[in-house]
PDB file of C-alpha atoms and ligand atoms in Angstrom:
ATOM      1  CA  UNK U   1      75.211 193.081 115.994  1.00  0.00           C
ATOM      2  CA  UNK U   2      74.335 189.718 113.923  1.00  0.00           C
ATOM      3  CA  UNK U   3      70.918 188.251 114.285  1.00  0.00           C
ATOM      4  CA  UNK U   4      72.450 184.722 115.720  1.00  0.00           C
ATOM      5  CA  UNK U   5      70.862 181.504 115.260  1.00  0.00           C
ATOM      6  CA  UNK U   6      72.367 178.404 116.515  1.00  0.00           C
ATOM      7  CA  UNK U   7      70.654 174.837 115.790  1.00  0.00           C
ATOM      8  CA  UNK U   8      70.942 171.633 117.487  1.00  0.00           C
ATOM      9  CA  UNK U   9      73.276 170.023 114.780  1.00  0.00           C
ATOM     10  CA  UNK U  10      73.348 169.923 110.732  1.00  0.00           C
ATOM     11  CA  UNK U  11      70.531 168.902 110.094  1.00  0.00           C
ATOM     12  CA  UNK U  12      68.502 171.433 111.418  1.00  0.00           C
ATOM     13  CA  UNK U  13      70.728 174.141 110.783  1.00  0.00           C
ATOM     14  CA  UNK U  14      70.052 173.070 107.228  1.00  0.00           C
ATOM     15  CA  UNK U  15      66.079 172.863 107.833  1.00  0.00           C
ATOM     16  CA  UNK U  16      66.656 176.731 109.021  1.00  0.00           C
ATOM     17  CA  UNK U  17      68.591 178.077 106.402  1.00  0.00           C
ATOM     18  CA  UNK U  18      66.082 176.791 103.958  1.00  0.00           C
ATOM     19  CA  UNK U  19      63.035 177.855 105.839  1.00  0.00           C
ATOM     20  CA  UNK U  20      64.848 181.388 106.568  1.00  0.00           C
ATOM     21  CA  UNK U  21      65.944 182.050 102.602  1.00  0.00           C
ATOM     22  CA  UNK U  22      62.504 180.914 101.833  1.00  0.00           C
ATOM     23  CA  UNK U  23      60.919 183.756 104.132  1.00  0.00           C
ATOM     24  CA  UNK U  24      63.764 186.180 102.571  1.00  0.00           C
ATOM     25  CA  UNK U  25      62.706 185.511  99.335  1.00  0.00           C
ATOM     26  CA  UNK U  26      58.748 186.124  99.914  1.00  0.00           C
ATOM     27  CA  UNK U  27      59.071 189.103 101.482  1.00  0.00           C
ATOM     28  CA  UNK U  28      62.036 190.355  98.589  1.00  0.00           C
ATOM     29  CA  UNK U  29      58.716 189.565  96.104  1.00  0.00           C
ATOM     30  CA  UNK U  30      55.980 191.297  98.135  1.00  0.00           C
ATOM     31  CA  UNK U  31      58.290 194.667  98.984  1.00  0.00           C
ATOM     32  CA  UNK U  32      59.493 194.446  95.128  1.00  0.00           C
ATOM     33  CA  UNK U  33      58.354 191.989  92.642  1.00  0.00           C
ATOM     34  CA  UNK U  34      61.227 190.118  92.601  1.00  0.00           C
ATOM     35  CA  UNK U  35      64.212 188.603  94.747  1.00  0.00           C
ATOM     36  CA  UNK U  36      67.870 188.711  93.688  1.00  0.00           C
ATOM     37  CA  UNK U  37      69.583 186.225  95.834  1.00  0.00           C
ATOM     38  CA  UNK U  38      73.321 185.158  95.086  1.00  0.00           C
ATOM     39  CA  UNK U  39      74.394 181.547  96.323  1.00  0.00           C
ATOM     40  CA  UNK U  40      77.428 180.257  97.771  1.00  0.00           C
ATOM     41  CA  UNK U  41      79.662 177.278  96.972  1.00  0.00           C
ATOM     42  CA  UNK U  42      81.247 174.854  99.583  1.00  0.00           C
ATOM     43  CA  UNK U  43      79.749 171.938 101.102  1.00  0.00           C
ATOM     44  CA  UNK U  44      77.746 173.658 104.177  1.00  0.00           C
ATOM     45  CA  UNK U  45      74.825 174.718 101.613  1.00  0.00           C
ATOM     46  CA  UNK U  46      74.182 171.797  99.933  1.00  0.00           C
ATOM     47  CA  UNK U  47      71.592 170.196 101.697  1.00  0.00           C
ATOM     48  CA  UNK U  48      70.075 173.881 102.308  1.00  0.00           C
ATOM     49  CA  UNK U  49      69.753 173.688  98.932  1.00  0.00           C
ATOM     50  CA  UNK U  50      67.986 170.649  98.746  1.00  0.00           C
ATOM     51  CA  UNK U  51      65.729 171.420 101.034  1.00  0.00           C
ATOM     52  CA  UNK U  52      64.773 174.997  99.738  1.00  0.00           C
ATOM     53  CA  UNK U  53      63.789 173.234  96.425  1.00  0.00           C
ATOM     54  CA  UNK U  54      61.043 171.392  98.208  1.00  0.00           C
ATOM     55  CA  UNK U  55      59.638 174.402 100.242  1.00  0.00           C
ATOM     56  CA  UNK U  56      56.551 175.299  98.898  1.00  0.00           C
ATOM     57  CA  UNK U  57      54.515 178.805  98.407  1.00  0.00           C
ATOM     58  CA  UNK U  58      58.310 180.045  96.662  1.00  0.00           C
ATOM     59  CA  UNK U  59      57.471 182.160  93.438  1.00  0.00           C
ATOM     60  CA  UNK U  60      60.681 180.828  91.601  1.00  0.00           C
ATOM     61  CA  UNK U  61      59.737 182.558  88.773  1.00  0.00           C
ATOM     62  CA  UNK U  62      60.178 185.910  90.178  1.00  0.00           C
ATOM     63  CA  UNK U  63      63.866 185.264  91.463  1.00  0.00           C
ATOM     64  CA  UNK U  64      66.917 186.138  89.498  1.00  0.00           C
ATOM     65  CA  UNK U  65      70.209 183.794  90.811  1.00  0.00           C
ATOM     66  CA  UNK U  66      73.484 184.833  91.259  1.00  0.00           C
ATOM     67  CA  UNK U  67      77.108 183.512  92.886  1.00  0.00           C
ATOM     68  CA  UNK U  68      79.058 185.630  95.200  1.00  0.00           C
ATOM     69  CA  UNK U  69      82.250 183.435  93.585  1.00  0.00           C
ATOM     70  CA  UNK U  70      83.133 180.510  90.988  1.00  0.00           C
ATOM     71  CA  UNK U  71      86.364 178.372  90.540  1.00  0.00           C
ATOM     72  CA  UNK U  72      87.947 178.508  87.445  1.00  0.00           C
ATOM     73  CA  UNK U  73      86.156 175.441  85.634  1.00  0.00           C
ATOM     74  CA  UNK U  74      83.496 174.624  83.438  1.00  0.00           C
ATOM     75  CA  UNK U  75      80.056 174.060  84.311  1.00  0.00           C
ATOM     76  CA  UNK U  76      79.780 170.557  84.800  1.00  0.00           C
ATOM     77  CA  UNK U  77      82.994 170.228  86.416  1.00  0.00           C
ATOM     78  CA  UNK U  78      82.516 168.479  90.341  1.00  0.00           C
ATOM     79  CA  UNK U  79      84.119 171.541  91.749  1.00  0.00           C
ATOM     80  CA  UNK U  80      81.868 174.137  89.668  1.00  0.00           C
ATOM     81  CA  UNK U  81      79.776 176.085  92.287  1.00  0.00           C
ATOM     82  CA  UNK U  82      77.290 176.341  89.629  1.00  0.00           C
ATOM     83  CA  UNK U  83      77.032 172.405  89.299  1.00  0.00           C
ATOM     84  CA  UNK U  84      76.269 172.834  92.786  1.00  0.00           C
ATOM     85  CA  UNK U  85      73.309 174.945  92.740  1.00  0.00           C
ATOM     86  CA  UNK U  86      72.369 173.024  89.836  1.00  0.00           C
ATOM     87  CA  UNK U  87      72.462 169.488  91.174  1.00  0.00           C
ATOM     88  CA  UNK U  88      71.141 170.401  94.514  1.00  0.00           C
ATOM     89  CA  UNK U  89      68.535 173.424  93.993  1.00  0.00           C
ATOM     90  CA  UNK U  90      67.889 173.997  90.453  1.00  0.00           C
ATOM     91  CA  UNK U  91      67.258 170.086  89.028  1.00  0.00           C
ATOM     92  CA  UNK U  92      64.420 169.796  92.293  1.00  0.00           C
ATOM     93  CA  UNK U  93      62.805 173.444  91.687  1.00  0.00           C
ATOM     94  CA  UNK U  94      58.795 173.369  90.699  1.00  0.00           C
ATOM     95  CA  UNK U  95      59.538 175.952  88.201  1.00  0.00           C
ATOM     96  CA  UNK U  96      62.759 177.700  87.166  1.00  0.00           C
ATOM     97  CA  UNK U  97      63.746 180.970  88.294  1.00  0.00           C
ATOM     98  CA  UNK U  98      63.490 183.926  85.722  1.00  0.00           C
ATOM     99  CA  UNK U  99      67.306 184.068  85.441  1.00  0.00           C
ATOM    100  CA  UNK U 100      69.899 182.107  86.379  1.00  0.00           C
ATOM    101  CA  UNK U 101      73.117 184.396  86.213  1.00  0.00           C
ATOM    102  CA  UNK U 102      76.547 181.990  86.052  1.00  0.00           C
ATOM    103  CA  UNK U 103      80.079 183.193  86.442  1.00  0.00           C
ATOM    104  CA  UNK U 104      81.888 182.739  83.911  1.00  0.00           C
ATOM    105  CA  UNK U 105      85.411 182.362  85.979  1.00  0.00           C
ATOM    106  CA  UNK U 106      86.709 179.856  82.903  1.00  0.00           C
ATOM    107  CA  UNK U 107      87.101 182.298  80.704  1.00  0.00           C
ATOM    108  CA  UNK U 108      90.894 183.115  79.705  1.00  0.00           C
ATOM    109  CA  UNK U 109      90.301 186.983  80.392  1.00  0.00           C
ATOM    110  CA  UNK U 110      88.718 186.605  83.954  1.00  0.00           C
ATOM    111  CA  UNK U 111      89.232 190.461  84.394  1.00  0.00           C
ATOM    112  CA  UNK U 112      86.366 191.374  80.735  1.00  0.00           C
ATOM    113  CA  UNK U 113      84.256 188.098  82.492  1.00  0.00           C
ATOM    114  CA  UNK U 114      84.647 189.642  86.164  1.00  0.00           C
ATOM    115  CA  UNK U 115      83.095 192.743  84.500  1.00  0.00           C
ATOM    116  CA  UNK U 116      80.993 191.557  82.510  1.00  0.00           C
ATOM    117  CA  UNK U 117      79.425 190.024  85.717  1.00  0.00           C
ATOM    118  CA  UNK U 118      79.219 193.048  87.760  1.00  0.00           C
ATOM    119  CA  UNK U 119      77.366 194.902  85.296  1.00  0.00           C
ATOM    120  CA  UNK U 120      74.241 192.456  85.726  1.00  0.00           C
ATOM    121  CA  UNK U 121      74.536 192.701  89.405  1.00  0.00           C
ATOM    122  CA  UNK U 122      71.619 194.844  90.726  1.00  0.00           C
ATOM    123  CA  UNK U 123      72.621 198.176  93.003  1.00  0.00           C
ATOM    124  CA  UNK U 124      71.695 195.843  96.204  1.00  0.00           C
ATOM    125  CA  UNK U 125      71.026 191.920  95.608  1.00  0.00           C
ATOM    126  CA  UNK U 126      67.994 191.106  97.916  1.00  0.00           C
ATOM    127  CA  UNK U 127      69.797 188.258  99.651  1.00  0.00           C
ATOM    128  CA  UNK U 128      73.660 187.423  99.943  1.00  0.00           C
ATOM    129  CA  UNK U 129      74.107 183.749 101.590  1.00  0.00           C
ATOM    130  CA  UNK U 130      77.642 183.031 102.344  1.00  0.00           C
ATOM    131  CA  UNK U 131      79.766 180.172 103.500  1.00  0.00           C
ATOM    132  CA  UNK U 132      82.551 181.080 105.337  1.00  0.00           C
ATOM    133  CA  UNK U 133      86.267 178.709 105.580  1.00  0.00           C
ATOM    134  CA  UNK U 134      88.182 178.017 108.502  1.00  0.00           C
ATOM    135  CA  UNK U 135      90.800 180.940 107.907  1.00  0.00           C
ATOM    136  CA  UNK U 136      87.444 183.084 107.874  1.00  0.00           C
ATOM    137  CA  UNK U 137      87.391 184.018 104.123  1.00  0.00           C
ATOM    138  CA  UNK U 138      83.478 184.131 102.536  1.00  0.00           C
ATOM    139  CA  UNK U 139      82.539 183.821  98.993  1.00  0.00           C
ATOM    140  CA  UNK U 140      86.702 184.264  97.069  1.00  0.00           C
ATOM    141  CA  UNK U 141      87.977 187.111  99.508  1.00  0.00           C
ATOM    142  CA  UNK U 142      90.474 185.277 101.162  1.00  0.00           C
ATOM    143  CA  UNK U 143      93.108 186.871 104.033  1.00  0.00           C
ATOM    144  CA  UNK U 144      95.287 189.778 102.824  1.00  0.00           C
ATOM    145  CA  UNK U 145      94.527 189.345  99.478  1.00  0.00           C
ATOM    146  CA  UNK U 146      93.950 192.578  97.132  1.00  0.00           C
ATOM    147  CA  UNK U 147      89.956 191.687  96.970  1.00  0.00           C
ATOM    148  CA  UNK U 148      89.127 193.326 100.168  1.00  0.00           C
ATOM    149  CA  UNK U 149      90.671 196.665  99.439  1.00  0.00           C
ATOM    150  CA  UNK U 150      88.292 196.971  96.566  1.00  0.00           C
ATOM    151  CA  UNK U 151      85.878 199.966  96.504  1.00  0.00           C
ATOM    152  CA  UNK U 152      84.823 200.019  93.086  1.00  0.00           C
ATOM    153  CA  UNK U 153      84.794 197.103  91.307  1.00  0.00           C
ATOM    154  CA  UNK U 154      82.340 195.128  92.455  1.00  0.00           C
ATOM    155  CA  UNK U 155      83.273 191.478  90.880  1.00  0.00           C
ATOM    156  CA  UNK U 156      87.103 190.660  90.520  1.00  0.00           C
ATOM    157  CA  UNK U 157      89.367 187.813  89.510  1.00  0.00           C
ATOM    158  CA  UNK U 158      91.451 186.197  92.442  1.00  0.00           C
ATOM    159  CA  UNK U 159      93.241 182.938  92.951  1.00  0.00           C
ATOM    160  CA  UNK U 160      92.990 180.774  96.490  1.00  0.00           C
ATOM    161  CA  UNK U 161      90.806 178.932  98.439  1.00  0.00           C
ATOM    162  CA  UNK U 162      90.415 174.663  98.779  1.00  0.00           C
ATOM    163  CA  UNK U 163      90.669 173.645  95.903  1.00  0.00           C
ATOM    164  CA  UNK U 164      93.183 176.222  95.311  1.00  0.00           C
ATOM    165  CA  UNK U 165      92.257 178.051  91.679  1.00  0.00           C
ATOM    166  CA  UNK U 166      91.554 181.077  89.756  1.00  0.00           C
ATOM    167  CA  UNK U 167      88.275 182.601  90.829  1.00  0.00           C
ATOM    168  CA  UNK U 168      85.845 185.254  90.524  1.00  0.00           C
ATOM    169  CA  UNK U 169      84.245 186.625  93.913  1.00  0.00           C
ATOM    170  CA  UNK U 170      82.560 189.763  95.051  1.00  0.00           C
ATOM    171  CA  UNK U 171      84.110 192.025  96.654  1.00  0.00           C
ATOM    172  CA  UNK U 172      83.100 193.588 100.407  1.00  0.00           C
ATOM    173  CA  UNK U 173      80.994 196.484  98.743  1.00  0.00           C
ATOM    174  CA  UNK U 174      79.032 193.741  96.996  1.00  0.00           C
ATOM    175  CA  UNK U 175      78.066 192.519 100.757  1.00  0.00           C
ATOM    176  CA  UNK U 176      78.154 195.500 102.561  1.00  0.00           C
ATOM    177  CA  UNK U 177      75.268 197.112  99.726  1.00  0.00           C
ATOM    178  CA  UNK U 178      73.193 193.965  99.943  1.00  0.00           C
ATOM    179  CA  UNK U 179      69.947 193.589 101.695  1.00  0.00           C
ATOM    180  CA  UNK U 180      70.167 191.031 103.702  1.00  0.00           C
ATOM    181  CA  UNK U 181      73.279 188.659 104.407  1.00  0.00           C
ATOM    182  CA  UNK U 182      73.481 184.805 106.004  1.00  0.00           C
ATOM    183  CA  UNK U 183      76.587 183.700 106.826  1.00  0.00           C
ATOM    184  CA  UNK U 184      76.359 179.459 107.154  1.00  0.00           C
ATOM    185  CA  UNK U 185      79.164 177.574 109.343  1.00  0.00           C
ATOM    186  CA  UNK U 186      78.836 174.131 110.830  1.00  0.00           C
ATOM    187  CA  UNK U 187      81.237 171.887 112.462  1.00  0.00           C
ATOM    188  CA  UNK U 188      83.713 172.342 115.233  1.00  0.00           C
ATOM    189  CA  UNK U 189      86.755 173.226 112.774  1.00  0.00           C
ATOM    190  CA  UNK U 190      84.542 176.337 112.271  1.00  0.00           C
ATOM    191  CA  UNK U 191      84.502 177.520 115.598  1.00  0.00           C
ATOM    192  CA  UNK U 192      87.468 179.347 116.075  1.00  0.00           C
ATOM    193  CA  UNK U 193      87.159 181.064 113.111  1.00  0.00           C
ATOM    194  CA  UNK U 194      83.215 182.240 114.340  1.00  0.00           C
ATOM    195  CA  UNK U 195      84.905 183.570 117.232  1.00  0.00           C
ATOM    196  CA  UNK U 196      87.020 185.874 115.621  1.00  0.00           C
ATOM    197  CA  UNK U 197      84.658 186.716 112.838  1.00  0.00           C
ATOM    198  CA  UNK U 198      81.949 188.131 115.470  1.00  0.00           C
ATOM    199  CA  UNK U 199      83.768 188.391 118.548  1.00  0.00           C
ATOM    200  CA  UNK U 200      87.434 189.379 117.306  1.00  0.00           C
ATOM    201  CA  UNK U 201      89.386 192.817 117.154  1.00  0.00           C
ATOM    202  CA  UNK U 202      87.922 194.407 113.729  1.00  0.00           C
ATOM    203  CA  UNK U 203      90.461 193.685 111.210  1.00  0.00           C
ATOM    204  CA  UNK U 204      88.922 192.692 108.001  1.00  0.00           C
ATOM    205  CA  UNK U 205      92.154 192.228 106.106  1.00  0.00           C
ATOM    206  CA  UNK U 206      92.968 189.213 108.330  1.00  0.00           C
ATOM    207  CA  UNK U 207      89.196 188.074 109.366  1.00  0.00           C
ATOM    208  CA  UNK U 208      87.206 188.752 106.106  1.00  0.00           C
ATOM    209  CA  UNK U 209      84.121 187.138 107.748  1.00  0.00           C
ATOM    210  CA  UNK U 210      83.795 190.358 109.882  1.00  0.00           C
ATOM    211  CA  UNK U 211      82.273 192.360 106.326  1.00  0.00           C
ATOM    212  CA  UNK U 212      79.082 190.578 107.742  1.00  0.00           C
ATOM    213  CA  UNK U 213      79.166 191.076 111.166  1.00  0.00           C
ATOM    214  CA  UNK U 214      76.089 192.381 110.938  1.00  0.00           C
ATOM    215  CA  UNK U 215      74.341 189.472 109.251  1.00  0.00           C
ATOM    216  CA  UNK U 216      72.311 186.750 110.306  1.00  0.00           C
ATOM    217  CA  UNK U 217      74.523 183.833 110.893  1.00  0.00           C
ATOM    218  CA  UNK U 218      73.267 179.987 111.170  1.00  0.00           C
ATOM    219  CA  UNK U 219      75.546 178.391 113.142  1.00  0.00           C
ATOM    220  CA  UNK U 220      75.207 174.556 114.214  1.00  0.00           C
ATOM    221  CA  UNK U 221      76.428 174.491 118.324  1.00  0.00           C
ATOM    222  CA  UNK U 222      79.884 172.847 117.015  1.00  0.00           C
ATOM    223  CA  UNK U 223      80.674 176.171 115.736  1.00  0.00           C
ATOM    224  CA  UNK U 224      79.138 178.125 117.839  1.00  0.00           C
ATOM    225  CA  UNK U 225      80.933 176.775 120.599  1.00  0.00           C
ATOM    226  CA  UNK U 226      83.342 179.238 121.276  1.00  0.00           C
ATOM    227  CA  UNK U 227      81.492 182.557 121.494  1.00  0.00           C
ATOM    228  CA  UNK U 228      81.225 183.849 124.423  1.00  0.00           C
ATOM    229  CA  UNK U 229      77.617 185.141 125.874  1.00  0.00           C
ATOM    230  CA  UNK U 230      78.357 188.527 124.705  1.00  0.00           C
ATOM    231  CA  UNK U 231      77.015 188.137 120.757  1.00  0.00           C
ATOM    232  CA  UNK U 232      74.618 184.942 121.655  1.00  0.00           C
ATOM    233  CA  UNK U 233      72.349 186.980 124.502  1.00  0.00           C
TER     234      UNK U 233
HETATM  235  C1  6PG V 301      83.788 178.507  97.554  1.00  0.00           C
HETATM  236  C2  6PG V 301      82.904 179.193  98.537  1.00  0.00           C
HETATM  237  C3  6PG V 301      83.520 179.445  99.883  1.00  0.00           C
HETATM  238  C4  6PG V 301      82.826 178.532 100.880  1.00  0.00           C
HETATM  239  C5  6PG V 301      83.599 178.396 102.162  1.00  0.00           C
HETATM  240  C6  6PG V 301      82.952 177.433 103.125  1.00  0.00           C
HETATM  241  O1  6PG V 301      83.476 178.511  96.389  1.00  0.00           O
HETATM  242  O2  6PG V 301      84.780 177.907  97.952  1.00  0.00           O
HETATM  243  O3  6PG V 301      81.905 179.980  98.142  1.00  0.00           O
HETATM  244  O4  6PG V 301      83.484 180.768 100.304  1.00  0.00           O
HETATM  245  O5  6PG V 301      81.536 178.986 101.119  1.00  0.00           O
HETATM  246  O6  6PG V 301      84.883 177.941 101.854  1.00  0.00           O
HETATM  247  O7  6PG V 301      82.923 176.170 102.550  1.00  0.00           O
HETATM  248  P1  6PG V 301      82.344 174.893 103.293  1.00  0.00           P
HETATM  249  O8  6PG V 301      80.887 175.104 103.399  1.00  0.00           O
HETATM  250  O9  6PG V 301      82.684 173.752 102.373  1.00  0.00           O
HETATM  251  O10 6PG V 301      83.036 174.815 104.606  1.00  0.00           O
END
């Protein structure tokens, strides 16, 4: 069952997410001396971001970044997820984190970068946050694509998504080994697709979401709307 939180609107889901990655990543640093947390791109995190740069009593230098997925463009790029993290999280941080792990999903040979990525990834990242799109794909494993039927590698390239390019993502092993998961969805548009991400028949192919059923998901009421009581009680 997913630990379900539902805020007022927005803004306070944002205030939560911050406030909840914050208390994931102390506790990640007390149990083991470090936190590695992988980010998300989209729009829903930025302000989370923001936010979690300003929270104090977070020991920066003991976490070690990573993305779940990239687009296919350089750094600076306005549709790089790194640009994202850096403009909104890394520029307002105290201190920088030890490492700050990019994909590389401009490089020509995606498959030796998609590789090369995996092999820093640690057996179990300490926190996975995750956005999640309105045809219920998270990080780049979009519907039916060959992604989700991965069981061993554990970072491939793929090609999808708004704006539709050549990626890098995860795949579900990535998210089923990790620690702790938050899956992030505001708005009304993403209400359906909550639905059948906690509530719907399990079919992972078609709802991708459900890999992290069992996550905690901040939800603002818009998308929470159409769950039923069974998952919010
Ligand atoms: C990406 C993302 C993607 C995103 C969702 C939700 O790079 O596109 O990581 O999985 O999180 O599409 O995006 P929004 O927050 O913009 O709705």
């Amino acid at each position: 069952m997913p630990n379900l939180i539902v805020t007022p609107n927005t803004g306070e889901l944002a205030e939560r997410a911050a406030a909840w990655i914050a208390s994931v990543i102390r506790d990640a640093v007390a149990r083991r001396g470090h936190c590695a947390m992988a980010l998300a791109g989209g729009n829903t995190p930025a302000p989370v971001y923001r936010l979690l740069a300003h929270i104090a009593g977070v020991a920066w230098p003991r976490v070690i970044l990573f993305f779940g997925d990239e687009r296919a463009v350089p750094p600076d790029d306005a549709r790089s997820n790194f640009r994202l993290v850096n403009d909104n999280l890394l520029s307002g941080l105290p201190e920088p984190p030890a490492r700050v792990h990019r994909m590389q999903a401009e490089r020509p040979d995606r498959d030796a970068a998609a590789a090369e990525y995996a092999s820093l990834l640690p057996a179990a990242l300490d926190l996975l946050l995750l956005g999640m799109g309105e045809d219920c794909h998270v990080a780049s494993l979009f519907p039916h694509q060959p992604p989700l039927h991965e069981t061993q590698r554990r970072v491939v390239p793929t090609i999808g998504g708004t704006p539709l390019l050549p990626r890098l993502t995860i795949t579900p092993p990535v998210i089923r080994e990790a620690r702790r998961v938050c899956v992030l969805a505001a708005g009304p548009a993403k209400a359906a697709a909550v639905t059948r991400a906690l509530e719907g028949a399990e079919d992972f192919a078609a709802v991708p979401a459900q890999l992290a059923r069992g996550a905690t998901w901040i939800l603002d009421r818009a998308a929470a709307a159409r769950l039923s009581g069974a998952v919010t009680r």
